[in-house]
Coordinates of C-alpha atoms and ligand atoms in Angstrom, one line a residue:
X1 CA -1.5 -13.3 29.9
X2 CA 0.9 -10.5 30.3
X3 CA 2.3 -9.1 27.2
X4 CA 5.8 -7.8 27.0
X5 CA 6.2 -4.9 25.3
X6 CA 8.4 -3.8 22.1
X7 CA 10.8 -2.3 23.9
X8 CA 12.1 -5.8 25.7
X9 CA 14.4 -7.7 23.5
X10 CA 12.9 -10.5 21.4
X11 CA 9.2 -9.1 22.7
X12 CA 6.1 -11.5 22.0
X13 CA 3.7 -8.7 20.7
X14 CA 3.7 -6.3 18.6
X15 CA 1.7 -4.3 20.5
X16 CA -1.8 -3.8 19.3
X17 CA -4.4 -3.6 22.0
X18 CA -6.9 -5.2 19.3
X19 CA -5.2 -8.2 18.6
X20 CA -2.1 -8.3 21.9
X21 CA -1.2 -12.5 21.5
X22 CA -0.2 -11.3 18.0
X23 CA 3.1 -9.8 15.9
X24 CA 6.4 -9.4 17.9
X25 CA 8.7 -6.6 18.6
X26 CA 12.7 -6.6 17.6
X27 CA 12.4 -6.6 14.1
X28 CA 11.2 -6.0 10.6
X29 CA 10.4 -8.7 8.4
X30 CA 11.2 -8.2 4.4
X31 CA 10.5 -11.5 2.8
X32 CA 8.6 -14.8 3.6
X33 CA 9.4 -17.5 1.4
X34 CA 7.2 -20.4 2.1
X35 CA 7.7 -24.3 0.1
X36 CA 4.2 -25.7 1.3
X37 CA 3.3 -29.4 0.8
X38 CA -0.1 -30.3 1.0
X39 CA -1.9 -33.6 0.3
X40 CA -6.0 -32.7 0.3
X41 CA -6.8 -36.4 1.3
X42 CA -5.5 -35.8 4.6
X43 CA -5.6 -32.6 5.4
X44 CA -1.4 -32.7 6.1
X45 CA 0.5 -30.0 5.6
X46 CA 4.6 -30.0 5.9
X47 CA 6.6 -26.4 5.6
X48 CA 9.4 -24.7 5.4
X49 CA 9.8 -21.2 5.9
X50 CA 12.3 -18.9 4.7
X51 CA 11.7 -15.3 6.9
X52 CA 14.5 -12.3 6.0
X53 CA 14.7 -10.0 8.2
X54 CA 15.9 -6.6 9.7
X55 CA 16.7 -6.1 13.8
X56 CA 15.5 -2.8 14.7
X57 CA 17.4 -3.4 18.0
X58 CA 20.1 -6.3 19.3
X59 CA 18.3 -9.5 19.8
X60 CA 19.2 -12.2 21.8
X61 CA 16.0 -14.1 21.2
X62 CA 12.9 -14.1 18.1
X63 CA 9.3 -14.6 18.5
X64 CA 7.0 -15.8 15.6
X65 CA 3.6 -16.6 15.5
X66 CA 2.7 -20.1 14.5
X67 CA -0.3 -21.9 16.0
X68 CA -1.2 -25.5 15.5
X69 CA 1.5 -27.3 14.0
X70 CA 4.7 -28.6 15.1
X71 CA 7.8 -27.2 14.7
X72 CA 10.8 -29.7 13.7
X73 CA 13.8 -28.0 13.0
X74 CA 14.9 -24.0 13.1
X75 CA 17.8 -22.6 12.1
X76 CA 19.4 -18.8 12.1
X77 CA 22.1 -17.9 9.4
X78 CA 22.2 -21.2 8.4
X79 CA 23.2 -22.5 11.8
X80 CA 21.2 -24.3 14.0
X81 CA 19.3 -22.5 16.3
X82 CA 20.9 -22.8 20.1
X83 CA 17.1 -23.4 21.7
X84 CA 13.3 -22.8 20.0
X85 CA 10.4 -23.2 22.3
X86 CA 7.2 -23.5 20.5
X87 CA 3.9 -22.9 22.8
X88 CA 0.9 -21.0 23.2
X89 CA 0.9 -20.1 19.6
X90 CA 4.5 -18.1 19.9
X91 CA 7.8 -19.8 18.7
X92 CA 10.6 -18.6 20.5
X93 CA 13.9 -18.8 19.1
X94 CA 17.8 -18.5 20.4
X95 CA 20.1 -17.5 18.0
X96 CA 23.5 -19.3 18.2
X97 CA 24.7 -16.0 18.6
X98 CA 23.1 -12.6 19.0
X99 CA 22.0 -10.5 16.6
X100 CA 23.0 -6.9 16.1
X101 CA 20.3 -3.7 16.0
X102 CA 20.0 -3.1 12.2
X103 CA 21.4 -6.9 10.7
X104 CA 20.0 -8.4 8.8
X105 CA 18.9 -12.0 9.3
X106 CA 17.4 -15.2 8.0
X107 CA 15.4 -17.6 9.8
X108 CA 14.4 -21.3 8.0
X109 CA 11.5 -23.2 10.0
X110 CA 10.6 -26.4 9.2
X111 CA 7.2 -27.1 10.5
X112 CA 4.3 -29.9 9.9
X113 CA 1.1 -31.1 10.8
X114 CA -2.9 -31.0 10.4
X115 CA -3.6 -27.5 10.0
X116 CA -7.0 -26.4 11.4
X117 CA -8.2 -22.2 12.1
X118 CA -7.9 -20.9 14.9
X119 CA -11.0 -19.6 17.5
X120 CA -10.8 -16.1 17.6
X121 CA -13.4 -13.4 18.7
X122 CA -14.0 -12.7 15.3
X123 CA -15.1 -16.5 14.2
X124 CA -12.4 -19.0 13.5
X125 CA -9.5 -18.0 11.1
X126 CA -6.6 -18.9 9.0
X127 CA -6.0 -22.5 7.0
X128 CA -9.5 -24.4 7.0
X129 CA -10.1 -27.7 5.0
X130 CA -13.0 -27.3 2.5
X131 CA -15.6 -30.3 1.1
X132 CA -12.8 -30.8 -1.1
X133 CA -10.0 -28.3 -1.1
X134 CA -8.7 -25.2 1.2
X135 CA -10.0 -22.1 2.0
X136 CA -7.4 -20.0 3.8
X137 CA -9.3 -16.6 5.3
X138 CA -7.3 -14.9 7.8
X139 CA -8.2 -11.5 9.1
X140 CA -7.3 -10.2 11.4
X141 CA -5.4 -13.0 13.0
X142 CA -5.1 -16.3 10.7
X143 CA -2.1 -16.2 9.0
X144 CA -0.4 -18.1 12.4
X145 CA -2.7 -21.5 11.0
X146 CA -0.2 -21.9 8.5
X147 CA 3.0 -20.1 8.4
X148 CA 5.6 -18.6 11.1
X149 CA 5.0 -15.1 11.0
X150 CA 5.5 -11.6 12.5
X151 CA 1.3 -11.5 12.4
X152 CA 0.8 -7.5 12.5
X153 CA -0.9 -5.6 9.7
X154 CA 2.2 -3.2 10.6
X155 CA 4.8 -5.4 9.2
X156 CA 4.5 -5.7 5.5
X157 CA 6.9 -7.9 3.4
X158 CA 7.7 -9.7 0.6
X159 CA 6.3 -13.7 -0.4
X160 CA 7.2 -16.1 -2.6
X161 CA 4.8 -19.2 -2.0
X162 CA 5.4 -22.4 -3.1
X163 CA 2.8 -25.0 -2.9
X164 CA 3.1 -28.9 -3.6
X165 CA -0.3 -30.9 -4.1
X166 CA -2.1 -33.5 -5.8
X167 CA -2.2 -32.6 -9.8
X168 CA -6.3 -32.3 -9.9
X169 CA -6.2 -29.3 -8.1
X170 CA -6.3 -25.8 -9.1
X171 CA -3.7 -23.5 -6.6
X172 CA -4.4 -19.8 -5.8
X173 CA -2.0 -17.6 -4.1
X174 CA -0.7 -13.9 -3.8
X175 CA 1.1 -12.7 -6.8
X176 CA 1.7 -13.8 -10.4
X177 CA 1.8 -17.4 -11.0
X178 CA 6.0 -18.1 -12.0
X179 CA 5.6 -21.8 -12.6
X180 CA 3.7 -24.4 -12.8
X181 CA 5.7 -27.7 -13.0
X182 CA 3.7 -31.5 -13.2
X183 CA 5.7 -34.6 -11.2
X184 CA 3.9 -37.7 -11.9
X185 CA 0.6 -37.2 -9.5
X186 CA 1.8 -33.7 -8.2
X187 CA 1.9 -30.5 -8.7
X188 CA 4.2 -27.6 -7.7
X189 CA 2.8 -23.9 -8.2
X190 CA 5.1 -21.2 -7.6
X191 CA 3.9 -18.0 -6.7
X192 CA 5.4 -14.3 -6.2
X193 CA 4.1 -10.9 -4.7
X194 CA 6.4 -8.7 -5.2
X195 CA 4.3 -5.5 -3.6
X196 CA 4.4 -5.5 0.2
X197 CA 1.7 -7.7 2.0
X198 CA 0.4 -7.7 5.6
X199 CA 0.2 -11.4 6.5
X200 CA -3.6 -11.4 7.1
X201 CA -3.9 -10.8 3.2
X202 CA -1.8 -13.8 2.2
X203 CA -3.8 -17.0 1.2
X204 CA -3.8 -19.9 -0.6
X205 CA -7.0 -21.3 -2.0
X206 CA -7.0 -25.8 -3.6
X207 CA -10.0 -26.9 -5.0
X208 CA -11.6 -28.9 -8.4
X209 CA -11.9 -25.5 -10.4
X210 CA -12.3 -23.7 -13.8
X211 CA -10.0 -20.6 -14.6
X212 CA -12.0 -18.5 -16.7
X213 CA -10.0 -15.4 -18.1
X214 CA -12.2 -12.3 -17.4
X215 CA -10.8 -9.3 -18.8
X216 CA -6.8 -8.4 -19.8
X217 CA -6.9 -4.8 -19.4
X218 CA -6.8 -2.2 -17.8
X219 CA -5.9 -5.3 -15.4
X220 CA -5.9 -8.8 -16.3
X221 CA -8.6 -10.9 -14.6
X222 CA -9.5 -14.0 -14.1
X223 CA -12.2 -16.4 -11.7
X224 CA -11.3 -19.3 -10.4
X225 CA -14.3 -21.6 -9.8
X226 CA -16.2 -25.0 -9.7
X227 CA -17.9 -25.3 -13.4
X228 CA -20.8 -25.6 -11.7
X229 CA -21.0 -22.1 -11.2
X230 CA -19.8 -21.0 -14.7
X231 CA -23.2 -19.9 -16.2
X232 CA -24.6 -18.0 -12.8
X233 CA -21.2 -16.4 -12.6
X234 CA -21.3 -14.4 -15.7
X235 CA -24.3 -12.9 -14.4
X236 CA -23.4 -12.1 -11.3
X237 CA -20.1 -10.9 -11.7
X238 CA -21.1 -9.5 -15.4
X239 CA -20.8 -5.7 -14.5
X240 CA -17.1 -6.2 -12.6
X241 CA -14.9 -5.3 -15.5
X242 CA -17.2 -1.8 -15.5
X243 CA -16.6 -1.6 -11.7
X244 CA -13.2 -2.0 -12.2
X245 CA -12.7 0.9 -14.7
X246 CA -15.1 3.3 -12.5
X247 CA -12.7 2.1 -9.5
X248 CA -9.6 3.3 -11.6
X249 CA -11.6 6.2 -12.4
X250 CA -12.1 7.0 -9.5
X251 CA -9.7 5.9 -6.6
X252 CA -6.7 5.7 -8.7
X253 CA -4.8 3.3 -10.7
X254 CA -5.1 -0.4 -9.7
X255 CA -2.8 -1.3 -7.4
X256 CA -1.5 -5.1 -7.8
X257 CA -0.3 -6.7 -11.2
X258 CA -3.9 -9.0 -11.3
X259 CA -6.9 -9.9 -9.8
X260 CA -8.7 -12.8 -9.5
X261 CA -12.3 -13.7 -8.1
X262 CA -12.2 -17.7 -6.1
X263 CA -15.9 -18.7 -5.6
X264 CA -15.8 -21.8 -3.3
X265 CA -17.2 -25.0 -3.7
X266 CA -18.8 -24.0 -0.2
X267 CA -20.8 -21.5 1.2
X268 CA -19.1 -18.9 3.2
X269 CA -20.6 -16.3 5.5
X270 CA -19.0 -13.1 4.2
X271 CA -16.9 -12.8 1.1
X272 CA -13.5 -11.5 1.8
X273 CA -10.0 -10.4 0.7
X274 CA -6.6 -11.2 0.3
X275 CA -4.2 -9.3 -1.8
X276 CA -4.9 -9.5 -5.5
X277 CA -7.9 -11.8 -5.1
X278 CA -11.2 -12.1 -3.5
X279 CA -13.2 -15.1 -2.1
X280 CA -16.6 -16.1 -2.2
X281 CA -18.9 -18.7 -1.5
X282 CA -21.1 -20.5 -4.1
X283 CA -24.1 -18.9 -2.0
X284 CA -22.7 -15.5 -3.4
X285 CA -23.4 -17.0 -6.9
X286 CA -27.2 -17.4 -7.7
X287 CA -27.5 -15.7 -11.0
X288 CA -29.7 -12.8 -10.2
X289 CA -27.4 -10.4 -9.1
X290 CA -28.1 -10.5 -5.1
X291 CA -24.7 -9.9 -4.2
X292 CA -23.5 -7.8 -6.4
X293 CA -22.6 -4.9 -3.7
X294 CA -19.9 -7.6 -2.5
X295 CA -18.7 -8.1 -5.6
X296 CA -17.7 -4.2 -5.4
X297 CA -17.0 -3.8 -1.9
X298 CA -14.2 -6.5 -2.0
X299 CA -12.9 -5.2 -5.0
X300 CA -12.4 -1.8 -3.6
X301 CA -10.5 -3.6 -0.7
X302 CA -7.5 -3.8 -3.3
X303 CA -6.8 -0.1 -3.0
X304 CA -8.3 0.1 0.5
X305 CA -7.3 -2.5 3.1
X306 CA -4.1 -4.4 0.7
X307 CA -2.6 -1.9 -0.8
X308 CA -3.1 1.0 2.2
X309 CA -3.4 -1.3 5.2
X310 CA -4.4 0.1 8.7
X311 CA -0.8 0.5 10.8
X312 CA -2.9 -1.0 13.5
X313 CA -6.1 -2.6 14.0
X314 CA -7.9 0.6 15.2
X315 CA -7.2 2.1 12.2
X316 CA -10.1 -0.7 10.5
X317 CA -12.5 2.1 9.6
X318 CA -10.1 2.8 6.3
X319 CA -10.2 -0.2 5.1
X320 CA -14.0 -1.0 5.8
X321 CA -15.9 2.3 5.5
X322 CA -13.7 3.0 2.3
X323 CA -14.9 -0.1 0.9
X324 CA -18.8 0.1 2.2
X325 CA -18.6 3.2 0.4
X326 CA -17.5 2.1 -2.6
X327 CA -20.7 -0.4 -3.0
X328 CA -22.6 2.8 -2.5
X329 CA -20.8 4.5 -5.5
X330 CA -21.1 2.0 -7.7
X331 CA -24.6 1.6 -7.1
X332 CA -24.5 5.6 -8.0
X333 CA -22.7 4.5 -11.2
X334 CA -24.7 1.8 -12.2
X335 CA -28.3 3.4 -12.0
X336 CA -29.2 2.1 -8.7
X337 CA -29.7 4.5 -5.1
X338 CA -27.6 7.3 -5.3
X339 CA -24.7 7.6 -2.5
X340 CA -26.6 9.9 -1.1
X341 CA -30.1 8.0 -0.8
X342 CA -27.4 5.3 0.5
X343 CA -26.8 7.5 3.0
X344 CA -29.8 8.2 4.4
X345 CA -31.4 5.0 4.4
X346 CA -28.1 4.4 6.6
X347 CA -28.9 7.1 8.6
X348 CA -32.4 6.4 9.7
X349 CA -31.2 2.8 10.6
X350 CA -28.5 3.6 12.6
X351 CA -30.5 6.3 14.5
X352 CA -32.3 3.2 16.2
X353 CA -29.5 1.6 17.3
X354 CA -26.9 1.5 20.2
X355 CA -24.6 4.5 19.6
X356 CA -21.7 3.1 21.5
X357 CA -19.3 2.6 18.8
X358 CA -16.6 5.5 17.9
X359 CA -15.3 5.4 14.7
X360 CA -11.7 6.4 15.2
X361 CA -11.2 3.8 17.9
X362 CA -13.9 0.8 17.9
X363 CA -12.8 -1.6 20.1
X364 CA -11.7 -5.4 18.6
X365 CA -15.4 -6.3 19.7
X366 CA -16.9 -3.9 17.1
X367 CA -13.8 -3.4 14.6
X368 CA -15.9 -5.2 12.1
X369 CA -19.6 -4.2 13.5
X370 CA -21.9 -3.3 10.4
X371 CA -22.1 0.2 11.8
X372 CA -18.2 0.7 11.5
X373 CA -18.6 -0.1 7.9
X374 CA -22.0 2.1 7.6
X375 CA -20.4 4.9 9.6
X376 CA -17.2 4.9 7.9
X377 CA -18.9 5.3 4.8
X378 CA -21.2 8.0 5.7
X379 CA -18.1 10.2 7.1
X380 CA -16.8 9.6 3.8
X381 CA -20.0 11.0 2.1
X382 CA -19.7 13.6 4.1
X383 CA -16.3 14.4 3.3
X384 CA -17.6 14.3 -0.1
X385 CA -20.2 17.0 0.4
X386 CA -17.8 19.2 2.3
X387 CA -14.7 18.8 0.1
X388 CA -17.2 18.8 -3.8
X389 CA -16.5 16.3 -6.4
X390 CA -13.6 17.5 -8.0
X391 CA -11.6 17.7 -5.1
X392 CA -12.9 14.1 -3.3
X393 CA -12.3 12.2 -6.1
X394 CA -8.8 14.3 -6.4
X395 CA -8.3 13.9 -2.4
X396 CA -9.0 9.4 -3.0
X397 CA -6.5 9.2 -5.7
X398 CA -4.0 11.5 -4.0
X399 CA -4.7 9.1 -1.0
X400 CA -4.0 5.7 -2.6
X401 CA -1.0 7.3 -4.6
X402 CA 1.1 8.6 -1.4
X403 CA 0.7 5.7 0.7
X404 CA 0.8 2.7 -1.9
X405 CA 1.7 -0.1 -0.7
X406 CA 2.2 1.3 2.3
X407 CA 0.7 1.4 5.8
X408 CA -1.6 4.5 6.8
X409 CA -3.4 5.2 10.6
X410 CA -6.7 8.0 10.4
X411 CA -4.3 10.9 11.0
X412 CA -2.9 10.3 7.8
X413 CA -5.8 10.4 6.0
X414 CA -7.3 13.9 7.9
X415 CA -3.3 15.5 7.4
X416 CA -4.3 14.7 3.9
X417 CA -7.8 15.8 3.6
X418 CA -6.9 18.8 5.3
X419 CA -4.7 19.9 2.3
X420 CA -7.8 19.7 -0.1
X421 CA -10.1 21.5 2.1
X422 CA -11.0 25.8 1.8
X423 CA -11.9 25.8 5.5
X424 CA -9.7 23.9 7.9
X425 CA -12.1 24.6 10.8
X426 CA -15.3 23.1 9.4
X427 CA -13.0 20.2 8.0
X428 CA -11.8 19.5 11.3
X429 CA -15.1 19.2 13.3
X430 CA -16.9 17.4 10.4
X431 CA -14.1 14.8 11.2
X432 CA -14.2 15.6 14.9
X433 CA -18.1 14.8 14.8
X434 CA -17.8 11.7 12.7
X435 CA -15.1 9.8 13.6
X436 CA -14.3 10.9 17.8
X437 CA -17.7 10.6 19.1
X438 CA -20.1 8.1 19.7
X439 CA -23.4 10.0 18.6
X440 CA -24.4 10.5 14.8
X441 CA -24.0 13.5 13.7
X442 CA -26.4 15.7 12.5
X443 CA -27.1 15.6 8.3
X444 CA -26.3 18.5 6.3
Ligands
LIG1 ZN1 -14.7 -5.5 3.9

């Protein structure tokens, strides 16, 4: 396939080597507001999307990103849309007339179908039917499975998610819950995230689930879960209100108005994130603790990863080896190894393997590698060492405050760094030697 690039009008990628069938050029987009209706029985999901947004040059055509369900009706400005096209996962849309560089626009989609994820390199992602319920786990490139999207980490907006289903069922999505209204068999939940979100962190979880409130401060909390898992629960994700306040501590004020923990009525292979919540499976809940590093790596993804997303995909290493070393801090915290004995059991592994993958530009076959996240964290460590306590824990919170909510590439991170560091030269080939080259470093 031959991608177009941003510079052609109405371009059908954004542009990002790691992910190229995915986002589209012309425009900026600042709000999605999506009215979902989903019956579980059947797996059948109809939509209609609401997307705002900006030109950043004229446009006499729109690409979205939608893969697997059927488009019905499109319209621009409230008019009907001269011509869409919808294949090979892109929606291409005509304006009835063409839209100025820097107007504003609005695009309504009406779409329907069985959604299913999508095969990627990376496993299959986006909207997947569950035992009983929905899992919806989209990074990097899921978010396509279910709404009409500008699917780039780059292009943070606005959501407002509305989702229609059968009253048994518990709804999560991004943002605070604005209402909750009961019709007869049904139920509509309304959501809103009001801080900016890349469309791989926007999710909606259904299932037969508890709410059990957590914690209300410093940030109200909550787990959403079969009550099957109640009693194994508290033990395992006993100590997350202390990582929590060592995260604040540490990285900064919390980001997003809550958070809330979904443990699945099924297993999953990894944990993972979405903006304000994380989702595990019931095999992450046994009651003796044994994945309790998850339960602090994906909480650190809140500052890391949803708040501070990677521009691009390259840029993974700040979300991942931010959050890998978070588990190794907390363990610090909690009694366990020490970062540093983290560090070098790391170390001795990852001397007998493959040193093939360069931190500062992995590659979408290694962007989520183990030794990305083990790497990442080590750098870190060694940033740590370099830079002292005081002035790491001062460099974190610095980090998370400038570019909150915001998007951030590994430049902006060693511009920052650099401002925090006696001795500019060693800073910059301690970076130089971790994150540009495919050897490990020699220890200090
Ligand atoms: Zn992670």
């Amino acid at each position: 396939m031959v991608a177009r690039t941003t510079g052609q009008p109405g371009a059908s990628t954004a542009g990002d080597p790691y992910v190229p069938s995915h986002g589209n050029g012309g425009y900026h987009v600042e709000s999605y507001e999506l009215d979902l209706d989903y019956r579980v029985n059947s797996n059948r999901l109809s939509g209609k999307a609401t997307i705002t947004a900006v030109a950043n040059q004229a446009l006499s055509r729109l690409t979205f990103d939608l893969t697997g369900l059927r488009v019905t009706k499109v319209s621009v400005n409230g008019r009907r849309a001269a011509r869409y096209t919808h294949r090979a996962g892109k929606l291409h849309v005509t304006p009835p007339a063409a839209i100025m560089d820097g107007a504003e626009f609005v695009v309504d989609v009406q779409y329907a179908g069985n959604p299913k994820p999508e095969d990627s390199p990376w496993g299959e992602l986006g909207w997947e039917e569950l035992t009983e319920g929905v899992i919806v786990a989209s990074q990097p490139s899921g978010a396509a499975t279910w709404f009409p999207c500008n699917d780039h980490p780059g292009d943070k907006a606005h959501y407002r998610i509305t989702v229609t289903t059968d009253s048994p069922y518990q709804v999560v999505a991004n943002g605070r819950l604005v209402s909750r209204r009961v019709k007869a068999s049904r139920t509509t939940w309304v959501f809103d995230q009001a801080a900016p979100m890349a469309t791989y962190l926007a999710t909606v979880q259904i299932g037969r689930y508890d709410v059990l409130d957590l914690a209300a401060s410093p940030v109200p909390t909550r787990a959403v879960l079969p009550a099957a898992q109640l009693r194994d629960f508290r033990t395992d994700f006993g100590r997350q209100q202390e990582m929590m306040k060592l995260f604040c501590r540490q990285f900064g004020p919390y980001p997003f108005e809550g958070y809330t923990v979904v443990v699945t009525d099924d297993d999953l292979e990894i944990p993972l994130e979405a903006q304000g919540i994380s989702i595990f499976g019931s095999n992450h809940v046994d009651g003796r603790r044994t994945s309790e590093r998850l339960v602090a790596h994906e909480l650190a993804h809140q500052w890391f990863g949803n708040s501070l997303t990677p521009s691009t995909w390259q840029h993974i290493w700040l979300n991942e080896g931010f959050a890998c070393y978070a588990e190794w801090l907390w363990s610090e915290a909690a009694g366990g190894p020490t970062a540093d004995q983290q560090v070098s059991k790391a170390y001795t592994r990852m001397r007998g393997l493959s040193a093939d993958l360069m931190l500062s530009d992995p590659g979408p076959e290694l962007m989520f590698d183990d030794r990305l996240y083990k790497r990442g964290a080590m750098t870190l460590h060694a940033l740590r060492k370099h830079l002292g306590d005081d002035a790491f824990f001062d460099l974190l919170r610095t980090w998370t405050r400038t570019h909150r909510h915001g998007s951030v590439t590994t430049d902006d991170f060693i511009s920052l760094a650099a401002t925090f560091s006696p001795d500019e030269t060693a800073l910059q080939e301690l970076f130089a030697a971790w994150l540009d080259n495919y050897e490990l470093p020699r220890r200090r």
